mmCIF file of C-alpha atoms and ligand atoms in Angstrom:
data_model
loop_
_atom_site.group_PDB
_atom_site.id
_atom_site.type_symbol
_atom_site.label_atom_id
_atom_site.label_comp_id
_atom_site.label_asym_id
_atom_site.label_seq_id
_atom_site.Cartn_x
_atom_site.Cartn_y
_atom_site.Cartn_z
ATOM 1 C CA UNK A 153 4.830 228.535 65.350
ATOM 2 C CA UNK A 154 6.972 225.778 66.912
ATOM 3 C CA UNK A 155 5.551 222.296 68.926
ATOM 4 C CA UNK A 156 1.614 222.995 70.435
ATOM 5 C CA UNK A 157 -1.009 220.762 71.554
ATOM 6 C CA UNK A 158 -4.157 221.665 71.861
ATOM 7 C CA UNK A 159 -7.200 219.964 73.278
ATOM 8 C CA UNK A 160 -10.214 219.780 74.496
ATOM 9 C CA UNK A 161 -10.688 221.189 78.352
ATOM 10 C CA UNK A 162 -10.947 217.532 79.687
ATOM 11 C CA UNK A 163 -7.638 216.698 78.337
ATOM 12 C CA UNK A 164 -6.033 219.019 81.364
ATOM 13 C CA UNK A 165 -4.707 215.553 82.698
ATOM 14 C CA UNK A 166 -3.085 214.691 79.127
ATOM 15 C CA UNK A 167 -1.558 218.090 77.995
ATOM 16 C CA UNK A 168 1.381 218.202 79.501
ATOM 17 C CA UNK A 169 2.820 214.517 78.944
ATOM 18 C CA UNK A 170 1.743 215.311 75.913
ATOM 19 C CA UNK A 171 3.497 218.624 75.352
ATOM 20 C CA UNK A 172 7.114 216.941 77.366
ATOM 21 C CA UNK A 173 6.939 214.010 74.745
ATOM 22 C CA UNK A 174 7.046 216.772 71.586
ATOM 23 C CA UNK A 175 9.994 218.484 73.740
ATOM 24 C CA UNK A 176 12.014 215.352 74.368
ATOM 25 C CA UNK A 177 11.831 214.736 70.638
ATOM 26 C CA UNK A 178 9.292 212.608 70.300
ATOM 27 C CA UNK A 179 6.296 212.759 67.326
ATOM 28 C CA UNK A 180 3.143 214.320 66.803
ATOM 29 C CA UNK A 181 1.600 211.462 66.551
ATOM 30 C CA UNK A 182 3.296 209.552 69.903
ATOM 31 C CA UNK A 183 2.184 213.685 71.897
ATOM 32 C CA UNK A 184 -1.528 212.907 70.833
ATOM 33 C CA UNK A 185 -1.904 209.198 71.726
ATOM 34 C CA UNK A 186 0.324 209.472 75.122
ATOM 35 C CA UNK A 187 -2.195 212.356 76.206
ATOM 36 C CA UNK A 188 -5.456 211.105 75.130
ATOM 37 C CA UNK A 189 -4.501 207.489 77.388
ATOM 38 C CA UNK A 190 -4.552 209.440 80.106
ATOM 39 C CA UNK A 191 -8.319 210.983 79.390
ATOM 40 C CA UNK A 192 -8.930 207.402 79.156
ATOM 41 C CA UNK A 193 -7.740 206.550 82.150
ATOM 42 C CA UNK A 194 -9.225 209.039 84.117
ATOM 43 C CA UNK A 195 -12.273 207.605 86.289
ATOM 44 C CA UNK A 196 -13.061 211.414 86.671
ATOM 45 C CA UNK A 197 -14.164 211.745 83.149
ATOM 46 C CA UNK A 198 -17.248 209.547 82.486
ATOM 47 C CA UNK A 199 -17.048 210.073 78.276
ATOM 48 C CA UNK A 200 -13.723 208.745 77.723
ATOM 49 C CA UNK A 201 -12.528 205.237 78.243
ATOM 50 C CA UNK A 202 -12.313 203.850 81.903
ATOM 51 C CA UNK A 203 -15.429 205.173 83.740
ATOM 52 C CA UNK A 204 -17.371 205.919 80.775
ATOM 53 C CA UNK A 205 -21.007 206.101 80.841
ATOM 54 C CA UNK A 206 -22.801 202.495 79.182
ATOM 55 C CA UNK A 207 -24.784 202.386 76.559
ATOM 56 C CA UNK A 208 -28.746 201.449 76.577
ATOM 57 C CA UNK A 209 -27.615 197.835 78.529
ATOM 58 C CA UNK A 210 -25.122 198.946 80.152
ATOM 59 C CA UNK A 211 -22.224 198.070 78.066
ATOM 60 C CA UNK A 212 -19.158 200.485 78.018
ATOM 61 C CA UNK A 213 -18.474 200.611 74.517
ATOM 62 C CA UNK A 214 -15.467 202.811 73.323
ATOM 63 C CA UNK A 215 -14.677 204.428 69.837
ATOM 64 C CA UNK A 216 -11.300 206.192 68.798
ATOM 65 C CA UNK A 217 -8.901 207.120 65.399
ATOM 66 C CA UNK A 218 -6.037 208.519 65.333
ATOM 67 C CA UNK A 219 -4.233 210.052 61.957
ATOM 68 C CA UNK A 220 -1.059 211.824 61.092
ATOM 69 C CA UNK A 221 -1.020 214.629 58.674
ATOM 70 C CA UNK A 222 2.369 213.625 56.825
ATOM 71 C CA UNK A 223 0.805 211.326 54.164
ATOM 72 C CA UNK A 224 -2.403 210.892 55.744
ATOM 73 C CA UNK A 225 -2.367 207.775 56.958
ATOM 74 C CA UNK A 226 -5.143 207.042 59.922
ATOM 75 C CA UNK A 227 -6.675 204.101 61.550
ATOM 76 C CA UNK A 228 -9.812 203.743 63.988
ATOM 77 C CA UNK A 229 -11.814 201.354 65.864
ATOM 78 C CA UNK A 230 -15.688 201.215 67.229
ATOM 79 C CA UNK A 231 -17.557 199.441 69.419
ATOM 80 C CA UNK A 232 -14.723 197.603 71.518
ATOM 81 C CA UNK A 233 -16.148 196.186 74.690
ATOM 82 C CA UNK A 234 -13.251 195.336 77.927
ATOM 83 C CA UNK A 235 -10.138 197.125 76.387
ATOM 84 C CA UNK A 236 -9.897 200.641 78.216
ATOM 85 C CA UNK A 237 -7.283 202.098 75.616
ATOM 86 C CA UNK A 238 -8.914 202.329 71.970
ATOM 87 C CA UNK A 239 -6.745 205.064 70.834
ATOM 88 C CA UNK A 240 -3.723 202.723 70.547
ATOM 89 C CA UNK A 241 -5.651 199.823 68.929
ATOM 90 C CA UNK A 242 -6.223 202.625 66.853
ATOM 91 C CA UNK A 243 -2.685 203.415 66.485
ATOM 92 C CA UNK A 244 -2.175 199.792 65.183
ATOM 93 C CA UNK A 245 -4.959 199.406 62.660
ATOM 94 C CA UNK A 246 -2.705 202.148 61.287
ATOM 95 C CA UNK A 247 0.366 200.541 61.582
ATOM 96 C CA UNK A 248 -0.142 197.050 61.415
ATOM 97 C CA UNK A 249 -3.188 196.194 58.926
ATOM 98 C CA UNK A 250 -4.054 197.513 55.631
ATOM 99 C CA UNK A 251 -7.273 198.956 57.079
ATOM 100 C CA UNK A 252 -8.511 201.741 58.881
ATOM 101 C CA UNK A 253 -11.423 200.364 60.907
ATOM 102 C CA UNK A 254 -12.517 197.319 62.739
ATOM 103 C CA UNK A 255 -15.351 197.425 64.924
ATOM 104 C CA UNK A 256 -16.676 195.237 67.771
ATOM 105 C CA UNK A 257 -15.708 191.665 67.820
ATOM 106 C CA UNK A 258 -12.852 192.161 65.197
ATOM 107 C CA UNK A 259 -11.841 195.328 66.753
ATOM 108 C CA UNK A 260 -11.400 193.490 70.164
ATOM 109 C CA UNK A 261 -9.461 190.177 68.481
ATOM 110 C CA UNK A 262 -6.908 192.983 67.096
ATOM 111 C CA UNK A 263 -6.179 193.697 70.499
ATOM 112 C CA UNK A 264 -6.264 190.778 72.293
ATOM 113 C CA UNK A 265 -3.687 189.243 69.103
ATOM 114 C CA UNK A 266 -1.538 193.000 69.394
ATOM 115 C CA UNK A 267 -1.228 192.128 72.802
ATOM 116 C CA UNK A 268 -3.732 194.807 75.162
ATOM 117 C CA UNK A 269 -4.878 194.155 78.198
ATOM 118 C CA UNK A 270 -8.493 193.685 79.212
ATOM 119 C CA UNK A 271 -10.218 195.364 81.927
ATOM 120 C CA UNK A 272 -13.624 196.667 83.763
ATOM 121 C CA UNK A 273 -14.876 199.705 81.813
ATOM 122 C CA UNK A 274 -18.367 200.019 84.363
ATOM 123 C CA UNK A 275 -17.242 202.028 87.018
ATOM 124 C CA UNK A 276 -19.702 201.495 90.315
ATOM 125 C CA UNK A 277 -20.635 205.741 89.485
ATOM 126 C CA UNK A 278 -21.631 205.053 85.731
ATOM 127 C CA UNK A 279 -22.880 201.516 86.291
ATOM 128 C CA UNK A 280 -25.146 203.911 89.326
ATOM 129 C CA UNK A 281 -25.335 206.803 86.984
ATOM 130 C CA UNK A 282 -26.786 204.444 84.335
ATOM 131 C CA UNK A 283 -29.246 202.184 86.390
ATOM 132 C CA UNK A 284 -30.692 205.629 88.133
ATOM 133 C CA UNK A 285 -31.308 207.137 84.945
ATOM 134 C CA UNK A 286 -32.919 204.434 83.028
ATOM 135 C CA UNK A 287 -34.481 202.429 86.241
ATOM 136 C CA UNK A 288 -38.017 203.399 86.401
ATOM 137 C CA UNK A 289 -37.850 206.449 83.767
ATOM 138 C CA UNK A 290 -38.201 203.663 80.914
ATOM 139 C CA UNK A 291 -39.136 200.802 82.853
ATOM 140 C CA UNK A 292 -40.250 198.427 79.789
ATOM 141 C CA UNK A 293 -37.332 198.861 77.944
ATOM 142 C CA UNK A 294 -35.542 195.837 78.239
ATOM 143 C CA UNK A 295 -34.643 194.871 74.773
ATOM 144 C CA UNK A 296 -32.959 197.390 72.796
ATOM 145 C CA UNK A 297 -35.632 196.446 69.987
ATOM 146 C CA UNK A 298 -37.955 198.787 71.761
ATOM 147 C CA UNK A 299 -36.217 201.981 70.909
ATOM 148 C CA UNK A 300 -37.700 201.490 67.443
ATOM 149 C CA UNK A 301 -40.553 203.825 68.740
ATOM 150 C CA UNK A 302 -39.798 207.546 67.804
ATOM 151 C CA UNK A 303 -40.977 209.406 70.467
ATOM 152 C CA UNK A 304 -39.453 206.757 72.769
ATOM 153 C CA UNK A 305 -36.202 207.730 71.033
ATOM 154 C CA UNK A 306 -36.646 211.069 71.879
ATOM 155 C CA UNK A 307 -37.517 210.395 75.511
ATOM 156 C CA UNK A 308 -33.846 208.378 75.200
ATOM 157 C CA UNK A 309 -32.308 211.253 73.470
ATOM 158 C CA UNK A 310 -33.811 213.188 76.578
ATOM 159 C CA UNK A 311 -31.892 211.899 78.792
ATOM 160 C CA UNK A 312 -28.579 211.654 77.089
ATOM 161 C CA UNK A 313 -28.640 215.224 76.467
ATOM 162 C CA UNK A 314 -29.267 216.307 79.909
ATOM 163 C CA UNK A 315 -27.393 217.884 82.997
ATOM 164 C CA UNK A 316 -25.977 214.404 83.742
ATOM 165 C CA UNK A 317 -23.022 215.304 81.006
ATOM 166 C CA UNK A 318 -24.009 212.263 78.887
ATOM 167 C CA UNK A 319 -22.085 213.159 76.242
ATOM 168 C CA UNK A 320 -18.606 213.936 76.045
ATOM 169 C CA UNK A 321 -15.341 212.871 74.150
ATOM 170 C CA UNK A 322 -11.391 213.807 73.833
ATOM 171 C CA UNK A 323 -9.339 215.518 70.727
ATOM 172 C CA UNK A 324 -5.598 215.976 70.983
ATOM 173 C CA UNK A 325 -4.452 217.446 67.921
ATOM 174 C CA UNK A 326 0.190 218.666 68.349
ATOM 175 C CA UNK A 327 2.223 219.479 65.695
ATOM 176 C CA UNK A 328 5.826 218.421 66.352
ATOM 177 C CA UNK A 329 9.672 220.129 65.470
ATOM 178 C CA UNK A 330 9.630 217.780 62.337
ATOM 179 C CA UNK A 331 6.520 219.951 61.456
ATOM 180 C CA UNK A 332 4.299 216.926 61.317
ATOM 181 C CA UNK A 333 0.341 217.329 62.546
ATOM 182 C CA UNK A 334 -1.505 214.106 64.519
ATOM 183 C CA UNK A 335 -5.048 214.372 66.292
ATOM 184 C CA UNK A 336 -6.529 211.853 67.897
ATOM 185 C CA UNK A 337 -10.409 211.556 69.142
ATOM 186 C CA UNK A 338 -11.784 209.170 72.410
ATOM 187 C CA UNK A 339 -15.062 208.808 73.674
ATOM 188 C CA UNK A 340 -17.670 206.289 75.338
ATOM 189 C CA UNK A 341 -20.270 207.984 73.064
ATOM 190 C CA UNK A 342 -23.667 209.142 73.579
ATOM 191 C CA UNK A 343 -24.089 207.540 77.193
ATOM 192 C CA UNK A 344 -27.749 205.002 76.707
ATOM 193 C CA UNK A 345 -26.814 204.823 73.281
ATOM 194 C CA UNK A 346 -28.310 202.106 71.167
ATOM 195 C CA UNK A 347 -26.258 198.716 71.276
ATOM 196 C CA UNK A 348 -23.606 199.181 68.109
ATOM 197 C CA UNK A 349 -24.311 202.858 67.424
ATOM 198 C CA UNK A 350 -20.863 204.417 66.234
ATOM 199 C CA UNK A 351 -20.606 208.609 66.110
ATOM 200 C CA UNK A 352 -18.283 210.784 64.537
ATOM 201 C CA UNK A 353 -14.559 209.782 66.476
ATOM 202 C CA UNK A 354 -14.335 206.628 64.948
ATOM 203 C CA UNK A 355 -14.788 208.072 61.767
ATOM 204 C CA UNK A 356 -11.982 209.921 59.593
ATOM 205 C CA UNK A 357 -13.455 212.994 58.161
ATOM 206 C CA UNK A 358 -16.471 213.703 60.441
ATOM 207 C CA UNK A 359 -14.519 213.680 63.930
ATOM 208 C CA UNK A 360 -11.351 213.796 63.347
ATOM 209 C CA UNK A 361 -8.906 215.073 60.281
ATOM 210 C CA UNK A 362 -5.550 216.422 59.996
ATOM 211 C CA UNK A 363 -3.839 217.146 56.946
ATOM 212 C CA UNK A 364 0.169 218.733 57.085
ATOM 213 C CA UNK A 365 -0.711 220.970 54.129
ATOM 214 C CA UNK A 366 -3.584 222.780 55.618
ATOM 215 C CA UNK A 367 -4.462 221.922 58.998
ATOM 216 C CA UNK A 368 -6.390 219.261 61.269
ATOM 217 C CA UNK A 369 -9.655 219.404 63.552
ATOM 218 C CA UNK A 370 -11.633 217.359 65.419
ATOM 219 C CA UNK A 371 -15.048 217.364 67.305
ATOM 220 C CA UNK A 372 -16.624 216.657 70.075
ATOM 221 C CA UNK A 373 -20.638 216.851 70.388
ATOM 222 C CA UNK A 374 -23.599 215.616 68.643
ATOM 223 C CA UNK A 375 -21.452 212.625 66.569
ATOM 224 C CA UNK A 376 -24.480 212.424 64.082
ATOM 225 C CA UNK A 377 -24.550 215.732 63.072
ATOM 226 C CA UNK A 378 -20.511 216.102 61.939
ATOM 227 C CA UNK A 379 -21.169 212.546 60.158
ATOM 228 C CA UNK A 380 -23.767 214.115 57.834
ATOM 229 C CA UNK A 381 -21.525 217.590 57.245
ATOM 230 C CA UNK A 382 -18.182 215.699 57.352
ATOM 231 C CA UNK A 383 -17.066 218.496 59.737
ATOM 232 C CA UNK A 384 -13.885 217.693 60.557
ATOM 233 C CA UNK A 385 -12.622 217.609 57.395
ATOM 234 C CA UNK A 386 -14.732 220.032 56.006
ATOM 235 C CA UNK A 387 -12.701 222.892 58.318
ATOM 236 C CA UNK A 388 -9.604 221.639 56.991
ATOM 237 C CA UNK A 389 -10.853 221.760 53.168
ATOM 238 C CA UNK A 390 -12.049 225.139 53.633
ATOM 239 C CA UNK A 391 -8.439 226.202 54.932
ATOM 240 C CA UNK A 392 -7.036 224.638 52.006
ATOM 241 C CA UNK A 393 -9.630 226.612 49.468
ATOM 242 C CA UNK A 394 -7.759 229.855 51.846
ATOM 243 C CA UNK A 395 -9.829 230.763 54.243
ATOM 244 C CA UNK A 396 -8.443 231.725 57.778
ATOM 245 C CA UNK A 397 -8.924 229.390 60.902
ATOM 246 C CA UNK A 398 -11.757 230.982 62.626
ATOM 247 C CA UNK A 399 -13.460 231.333 58.797
ATOM 248 C CA UNK A 400 -13.536 227.657 58.351
ATOM 249 C CA UNK A 401 -14.453 226.445 62.175
ATOM 250 C CA UNK A 402 -17.479 229.469 61.115
ATOM 251 C CA UNK A 403 -17.913 227.429 57.578
ATOM 252 C CA UNK A 404 -18.365 224.818 59.220
ATOM 253 C CA UNK A 405 -20.086 225.462 62.261
ATOM 254 C CA UNK A 406 -23.424 227.498 59.970
ATOM 255 C CA UNK A 407 -22.814 224.236 57.353
ATOM 256 C CA UNK A 408 -24.531 221.817 60.400
ATOM 257 C CA UNK A 409 -27.582 224.382 59.807
ATOM 258 C CA UNK A 410 -28.729 222.499 56.550
ATOM 259 C CA UNK A 411 -29.469 219.685 58.869
ATOM 260 C CA UNK A 412 -33.259 218.759 59.832
ATOM 261 C CA UNK A 413 -32.413 217.316 63.679
ATOM 262 C CA UNK A 414 -35.405 216.837 65.797
ATOM 263 C CA UNK A 415 -31.796 215.655 68.778
ATOM 264 C CA UNK A 416 -29.964 219.453 66.928
ATOM 265 C CA UNK A 417 -27.920 219.090 69.835
ATOM 266 C CA UNK A 418 -23.857 220.691 70.343
ATOM 267 C CA UNK A 419 -21.601 221.016 68.379
ATOM 268 C CA UNK A 420 -17.523 221.800 69.054
ATOM 269 C CA UNK A 421 -14.341 221.993 67.182
ATOM 270 C CA UNK A 422 -10.928 222.024 68.148
ATOM 271 C CA UNK A 423 -8.564 223.302 64.944
ATOM 272 C CA UNK A 424 -4.850 223.745 63.912
ATOM 273 C CA UNK A 425 -4.005 225.703 60.988
ATOM 274 C CA UNK A 426 -0.829 224.209 59.348
ATOM 275 C CA UNK A 427 1.243 227.288 61.042
ATOM 276 C CA UNK A 428 0.325 225.737 63.940
ATOM 277 C CA UNK A 429 -1.580 228.180 65.554
ATOM 278 C CA UNK A 430 -5.002 227.052 67.997
ATOM 279 C CA UNK A 431 -8.443 227.885 67.255
ATOM 280 C CA UNK A 432 -12.304 226.258 68.639
ATOM 281 C CA UNK A 433 -15.136 227.001 68.040
ATOM 282 C CA UNK A 434 -18.611 225.374 69.972
ATOM 283 C CA UNK A 435 -22.373 226.483 68.520
ATOM 284 C CA UNK A 436 -22.866 226.664 72.777
ATOM 285 C CA UNK A 437 -21.362 229.972 74.911
ATOM 286 C CA UNK A 438 -19.242 229.317 78.169
ATOM 287 C CA UNK A 439 -17.029 226.376 76.079
ATOM 288 C CA UNK A 440 -13.634 226.245 76.348
ATOM 289 C CA UNK A 441 -10.309 224.315 75.031
ATOM 290 C CA UNK A 442 -6.360 224.442 75.795
ATOM 291 C CA UNK A 443 -3.513 224.851 74.191
ATOM 292 C CA UNK A 444 0.388 224.730 75.281
ATOM 293 C CA UNK A 445 3.270 225.513 73.164
ATOM 294 C CA UNK A 446 6.992 224.307 73.647
ATOM 295 C CA UNK A 447 7.228 228.355 75.253
ATOM 296 C CA UNK A 448 4.542 227.539 77.835
ATOM 297 C CA UNK A 449 4.980 226.492 81.498
ATOM 298 C CA UNK A 450 1.291 225.645 81.362
ATOM 299 C CA UNK A 451 -1.744 225.267 79.406
ATOM 300 C CA UNK A 452 -4.189 227.644 78.473
ATOM 301 C CA UNK A 453 -7.115 227.569 78.518
ATOM 302 C CA UNK A 454 -9.356 229.851 76.188
ATOM 303 C CA UNK A 455 -12.901 230.353 75.254
ATOM 304 C CA UNK A 456 -13.979 229.175 72.348
ATOM 305 C CA UNK A 457 -15.635 231.462 69.291
ATOM 306 C CA UNK A 458 -18.927 230.946 69.496
ATOM 307 C CA UNK A 459 -21.444 230.658 66.472
ATOM 308 C CA UNK A 460 -25.011 229.932 67.629
ATOM 309 C CA UNK A 461 -27.852 228.040 65.352
ATOM 310 C CA UNK A 462 -28.554 231.141 63.149
ATOM 311 C CA UNK A 463 -25.604 231.791 62.633
ATOM 312 C CA UNK A 464 -24.433 234.885 64.267
ATOM 313 C CA UNK A 465 -20.448 234.177 65.536
HETATM 314 N N1 LIG O 1481 -19.010 213.147 69.845
HETATM 315 C C1 LIG O 1481 -19.423 212.087 70.614
HETATM 316 C C2 LIG O 1481 -20.194 211.149 69.955
HETATM 317 O O1 LIG O 1481 -20.904 211.809 69.093
HETATM 318 C C3 LIG O 1481 -20.301 212.209 72.346
HETATM 319 C C4 LIG O 1481 -19.926 213.516 71.899
HETATM 320 O O2 LIG O 1481 -18.584 214.079 71.830
HETATM 321 O O3 LIG O 1481 -20.450 214.149 73.199
HETATM 322 O O4 LIG O 1481 -19.967 209.486 69.928
#
């Protein structure tokens, strides 16, 4: 298999650009970064970058990570406010600092020093959703301290996972002409999250992992589950141990069954094996992912392998 880009379905706006970069001889890292940026800039997407739904207090906080499968270099940022393209900041963390993950004010300071521009990330549409969902439903929630009560957390969780599509993240994986694989993940996280909450997207091994020798995986869905089960790394590790891509995906999904979690939710994984074959899995039916090889004019949209909670695949 030659060059390929794989993405979560909301990567539609960026996959063509990512493939153009690969065709022009660009690196997998350039391709996944460019594809991700277009989703971050897509105002219609309420789960990534500008237009993302905010945290409990109405602030948009972004998480992102990027990884290169040659040498396992990676960079990530979490809880970044005011910078529209966290994936590019994550890449600079990878290339310019002896660190992997910067959070909050430190990440913003580094972004400023690196010359990134700031922008208002809360669109009027997202502000209105936030106001309509939180005002009146939880009228006493003036301060984050209110979140400490478990039963209120449950209400909050229900609000966040309702059909307003309060979750969402973008995943991009690519394999370039040299055979190098790269992966990128970006999100505004779980809507109405507790301020400062980081999900799986900026955690290497949880929401993002990539190793040229075995393949790559990235997640969307309830980040706390992917963190606890090290989901992206597990997919790649299972391939290292000899499983096929489909087996590795199913096994990583089955690992989630051990989690006791009153907020049990969606988990979706996109993956590539080392030869550049794509696949994806979900614990919900009717979800899709997209991919495009250099021989295709346009991306294909395919159903994900469904692995339900009782392990049926
Ligand atoms: N994985 C993201 C997070 O937990 C949210 C999502 O993909 O729905 O922050």
